[in-house]
XYZ file of C-alpha atoms in Angstrom:
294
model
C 41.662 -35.380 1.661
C 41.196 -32.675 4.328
C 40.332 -33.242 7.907
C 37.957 -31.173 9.301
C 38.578 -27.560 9.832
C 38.850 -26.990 13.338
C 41.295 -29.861 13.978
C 43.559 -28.518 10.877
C 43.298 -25.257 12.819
C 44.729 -26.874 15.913
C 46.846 -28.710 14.525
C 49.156 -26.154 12.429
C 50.439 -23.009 14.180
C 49.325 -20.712 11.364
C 47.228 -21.208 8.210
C 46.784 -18.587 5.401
C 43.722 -17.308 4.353
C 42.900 -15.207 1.012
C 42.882 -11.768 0.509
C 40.059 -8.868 -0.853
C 37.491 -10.127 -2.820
C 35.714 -7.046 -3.942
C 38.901 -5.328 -5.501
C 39.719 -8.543 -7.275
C 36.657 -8.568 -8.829
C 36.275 -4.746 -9.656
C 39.509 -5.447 -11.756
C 37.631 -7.918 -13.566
C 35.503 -5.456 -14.326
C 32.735 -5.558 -11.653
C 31.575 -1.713 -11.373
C 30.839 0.250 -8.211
C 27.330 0.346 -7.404
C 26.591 -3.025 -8.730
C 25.959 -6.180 -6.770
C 28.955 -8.908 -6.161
C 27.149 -11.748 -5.187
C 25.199 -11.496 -8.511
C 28.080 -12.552 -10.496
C 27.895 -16.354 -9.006
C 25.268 -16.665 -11.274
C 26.433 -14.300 -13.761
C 29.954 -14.922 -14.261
C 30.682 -17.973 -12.302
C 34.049 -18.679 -14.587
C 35.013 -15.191 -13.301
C 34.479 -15.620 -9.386
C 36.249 -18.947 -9.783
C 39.341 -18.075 -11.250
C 39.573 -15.220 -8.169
C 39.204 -18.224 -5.614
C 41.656 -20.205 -7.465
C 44.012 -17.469 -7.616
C 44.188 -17.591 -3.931
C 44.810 -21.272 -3.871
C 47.144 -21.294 -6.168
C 49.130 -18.325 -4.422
C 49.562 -20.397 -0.686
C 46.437 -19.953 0.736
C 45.215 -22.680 3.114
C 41.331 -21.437 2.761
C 39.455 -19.348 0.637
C 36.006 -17.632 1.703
C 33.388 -17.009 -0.686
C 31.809 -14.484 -3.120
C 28.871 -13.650 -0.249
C 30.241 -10.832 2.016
C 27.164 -9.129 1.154
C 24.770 -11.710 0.477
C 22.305 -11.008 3.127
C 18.348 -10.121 2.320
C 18.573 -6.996 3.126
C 21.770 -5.830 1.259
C 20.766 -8.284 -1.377
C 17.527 -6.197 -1.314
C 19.424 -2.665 -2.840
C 19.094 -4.323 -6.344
C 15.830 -6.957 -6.074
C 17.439 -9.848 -5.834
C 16.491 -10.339 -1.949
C 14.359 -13.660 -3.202
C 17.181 -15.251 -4.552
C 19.429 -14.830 -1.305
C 20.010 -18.956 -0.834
C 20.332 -19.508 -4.240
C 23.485 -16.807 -4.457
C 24.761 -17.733 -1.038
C 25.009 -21.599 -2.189
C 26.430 -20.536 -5.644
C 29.312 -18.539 -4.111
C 30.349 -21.190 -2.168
C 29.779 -23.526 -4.758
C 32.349 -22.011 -6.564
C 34.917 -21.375 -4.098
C 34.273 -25.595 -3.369
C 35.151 -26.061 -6.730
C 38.511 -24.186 -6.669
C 39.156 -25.176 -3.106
C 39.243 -28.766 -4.364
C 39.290 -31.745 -1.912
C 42.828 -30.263 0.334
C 41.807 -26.777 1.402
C 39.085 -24.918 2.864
C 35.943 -23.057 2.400
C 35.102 -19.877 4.439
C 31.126 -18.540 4.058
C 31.407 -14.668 3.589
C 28.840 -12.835 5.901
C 29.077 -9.606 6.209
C 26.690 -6.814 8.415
C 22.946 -6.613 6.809
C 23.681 -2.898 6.937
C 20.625 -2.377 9.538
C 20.883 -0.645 13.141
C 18.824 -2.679 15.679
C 18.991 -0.082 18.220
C 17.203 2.465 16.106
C 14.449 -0.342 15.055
C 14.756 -0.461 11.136
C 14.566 -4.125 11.695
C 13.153 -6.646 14.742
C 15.848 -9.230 15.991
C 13.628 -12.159 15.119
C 13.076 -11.316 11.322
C 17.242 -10.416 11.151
C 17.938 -14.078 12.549
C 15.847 -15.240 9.805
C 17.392 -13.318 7.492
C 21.005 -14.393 8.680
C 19.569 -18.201 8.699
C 18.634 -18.135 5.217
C 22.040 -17.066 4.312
C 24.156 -19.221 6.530
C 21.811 -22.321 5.319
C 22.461 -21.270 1.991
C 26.328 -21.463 2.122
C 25.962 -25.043 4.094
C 24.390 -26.076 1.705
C 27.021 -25.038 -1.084
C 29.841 -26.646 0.664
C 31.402 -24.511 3.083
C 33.749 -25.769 5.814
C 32.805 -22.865 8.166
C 31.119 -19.773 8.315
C 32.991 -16.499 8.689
C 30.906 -13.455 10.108
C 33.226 -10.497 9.894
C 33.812 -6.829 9.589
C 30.747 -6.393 12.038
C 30.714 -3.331 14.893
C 27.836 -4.470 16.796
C 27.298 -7.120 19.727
C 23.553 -7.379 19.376
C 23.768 -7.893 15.716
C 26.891 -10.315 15.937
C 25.227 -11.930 18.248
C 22.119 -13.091 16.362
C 24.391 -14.160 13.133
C 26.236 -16.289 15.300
C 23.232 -18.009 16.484
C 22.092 -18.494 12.891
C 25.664 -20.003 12.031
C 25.291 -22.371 14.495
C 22.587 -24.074 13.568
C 24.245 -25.196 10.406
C 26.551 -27.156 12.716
C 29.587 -25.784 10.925
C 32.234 -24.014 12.744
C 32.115 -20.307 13.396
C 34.740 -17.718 12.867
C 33.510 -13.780 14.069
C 35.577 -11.048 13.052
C 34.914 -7.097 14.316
C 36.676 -4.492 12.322
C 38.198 -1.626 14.895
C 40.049 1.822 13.883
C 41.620 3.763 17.059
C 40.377 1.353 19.072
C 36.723 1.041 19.003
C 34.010 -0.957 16.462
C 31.823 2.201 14.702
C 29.140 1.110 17.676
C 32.081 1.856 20.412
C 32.666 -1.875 20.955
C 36.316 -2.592 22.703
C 38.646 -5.380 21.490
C 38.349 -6.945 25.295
C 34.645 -6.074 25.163
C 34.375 -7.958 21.630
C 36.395 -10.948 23.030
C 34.540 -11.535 26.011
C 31.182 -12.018 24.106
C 32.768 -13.892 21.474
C 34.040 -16.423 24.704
C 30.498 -16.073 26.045
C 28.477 -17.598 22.591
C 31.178 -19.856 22.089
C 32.612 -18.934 19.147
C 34.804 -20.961 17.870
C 37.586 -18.284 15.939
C 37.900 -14.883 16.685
C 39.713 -11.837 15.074
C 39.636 -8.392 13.559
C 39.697 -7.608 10.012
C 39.511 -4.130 7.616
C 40.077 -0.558 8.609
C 43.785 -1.019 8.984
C 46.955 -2.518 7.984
C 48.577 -5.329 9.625
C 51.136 -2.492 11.371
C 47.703 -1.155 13.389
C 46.620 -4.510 14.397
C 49.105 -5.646 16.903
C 47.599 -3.736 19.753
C 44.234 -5.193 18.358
C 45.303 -8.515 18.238
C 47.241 -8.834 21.714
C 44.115 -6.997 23.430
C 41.798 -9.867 21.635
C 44.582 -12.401 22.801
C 44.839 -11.606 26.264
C 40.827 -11.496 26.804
C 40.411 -14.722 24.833
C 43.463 -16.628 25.299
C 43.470 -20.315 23.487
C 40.780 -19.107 20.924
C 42.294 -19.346 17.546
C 42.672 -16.087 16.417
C 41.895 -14.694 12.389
C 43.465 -11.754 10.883
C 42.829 -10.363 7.581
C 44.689 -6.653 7.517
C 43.802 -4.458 4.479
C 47.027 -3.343 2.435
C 47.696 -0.681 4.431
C 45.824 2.587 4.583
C 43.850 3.701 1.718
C 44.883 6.698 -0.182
C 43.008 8.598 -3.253
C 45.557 8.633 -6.186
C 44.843 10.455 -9.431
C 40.734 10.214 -8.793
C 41.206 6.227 -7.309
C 41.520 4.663 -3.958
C 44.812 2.978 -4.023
C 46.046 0.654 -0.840
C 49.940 0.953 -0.775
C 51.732 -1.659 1.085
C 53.907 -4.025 -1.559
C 53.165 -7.549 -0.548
C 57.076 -7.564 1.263
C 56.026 -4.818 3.244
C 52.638 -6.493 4.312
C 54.669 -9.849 4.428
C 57.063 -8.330 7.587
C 54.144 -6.839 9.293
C 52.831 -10.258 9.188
C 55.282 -11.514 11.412
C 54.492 -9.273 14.074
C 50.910 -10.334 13.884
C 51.886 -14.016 14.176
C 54.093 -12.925 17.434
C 51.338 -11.322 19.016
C 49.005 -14.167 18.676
C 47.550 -14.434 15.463
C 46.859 -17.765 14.328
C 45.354 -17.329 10.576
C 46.636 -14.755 8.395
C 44.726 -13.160 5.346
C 44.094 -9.996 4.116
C 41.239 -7.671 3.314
C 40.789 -4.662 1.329
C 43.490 -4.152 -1.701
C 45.289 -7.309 -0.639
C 46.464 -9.600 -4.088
C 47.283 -13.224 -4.923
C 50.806 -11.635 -4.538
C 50.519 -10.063 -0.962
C 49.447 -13.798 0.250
C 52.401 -15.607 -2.053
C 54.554 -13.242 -0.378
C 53.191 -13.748 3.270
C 53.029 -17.267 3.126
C 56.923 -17.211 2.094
C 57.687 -15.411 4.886
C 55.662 -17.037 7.623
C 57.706 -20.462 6.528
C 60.697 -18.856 6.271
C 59.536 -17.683 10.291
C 59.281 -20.894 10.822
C 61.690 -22.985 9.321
C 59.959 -23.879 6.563
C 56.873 -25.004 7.847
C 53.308 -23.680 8.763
């Protein structure tokens, strides 16, 4: 039986997460331009099997099929009316794999909307963010991960909504040559992430776990104590015969993970193009790290 999330966090000096959802299930034969999150109603078997994968791999947690599960992304293909029904599906079915001894992440990713320029108000984003983060709550989930965000303002209203769930809250911001898309710092990042309380902090996407370690000892050293998430795509992408490709072997991601653990990192995943074999691999190494243990 597991004991609740935040005290397994403190308790182990590094837990594994899972690795990129949206490649696994484009090999399953999800196409571009068609929605994710659908499949936890359409092929629920499917979305499963990538969640168990994960499990059965090393990972200690496993988020869920909902990174863009949001009313307005949900909105691109008409299904913004069923936006807690998909939300409590996909973590439904990462419950189910998860079983009784490991944990459940809730996806959220940005609703894709600039507040700055007005193409939304901040009260009817909350909302939006609420019905999603109730929606995952209310599937199962352990915690709620917000991540791959590059805004403060927005970040800062989907943390609210997480809150009220009463589940823990992880916020991730994804940062290439040292700035969020919106110019948001690493420091910058962590100091509002200490100021709403947030519970984990971290970086994830645009790079590979060898451009995080400035990332991650700049979060570490604004935010020291916070338990710090890192999910590192397989290095950088590269277009190969027509298709993007992401070329680190799981050893090679495996030894950057080290380095990510030294600077500070306290949960280890990966993002875009990472397998069931790039976590087997960095779980092997992180025990070897540490004799055996995690």
């Amino acid at each position: 039986m597991r004991i609740p999330f935040l005290k397994a966090v403190a308790k182990n000096r590094i837990m594994i997460s899972d690795g990129a959802w949206g490649t696994a299930l484009q090999s399953e034969g999800l196409e571009a331009g068609t929605c994710a999150e659908e499949w936890n109603r359409s092929h629920p078997e499917t979305v499963r099997s990538v969640a168990k994968r994960y499990i059965n791999a090393g990972s200690d947690m496993i988020e869920t099929n909902t990174f863009g599960g949001n009313r307005h992304s949900l909105k691109r293909y008409g299904l913004e009316g069923k936006t807690r029904e998909l939300n409590k599906k996909g973590a439904e079915l990462s419950r189910e794999a998860a079983g009784d001894d490991h944990y459940v992440l809730g996806s959220v990713g940005p609703s894709g909307v600039v507040l700055m320029m007005g193409e939304v108000s901040e009260e009817t984003l909350y909302e939006d963010f609420l019905e999603q983060m109730r929606g995952l709550a209310d599937g199962g989930a352990d915690a709620i991960c917000i991540e791959t965000f590059s805004a403060l303002d927005e970040a800062e209203l989907a943390v609210r909504a997480a809150k009220t769930t009463g589940l823990p809250v992880a916020c991730t911001f994804t940062f290439e040559n040292g700035y969020t898309m919106m110019g948001v710092t690493p420091e910058q990042y962590a100091e509002k992430m200490r100021e709403l309380e947030v519970d984990i902090i971290g970086t994830n996407c645009g790079n590979g776990f060898s451009g995080m370690t400035g990332i991650v000892s700049a979060i570490r050293d604004t935010a020291p104590g916070v338990p710090l998430l890192v999910h590192a795509n397989a290095g950088l992408p590269e277009i190969r015969g027509g298709k993007t490709v992401f070329p680190e072997t799981p050893e090679k991601m495996a030894g950057f993970a080290r380095d990510i653990v030294n600077a500070g990192a306290t949960i280890i995943g990966g993002c875009c193009g990472t397998t069931p074999e790039h976590i087997k691999a960095i779980r092997k190494a992180l025990e070897q790290m540490n004799d055996g243990n995690l």
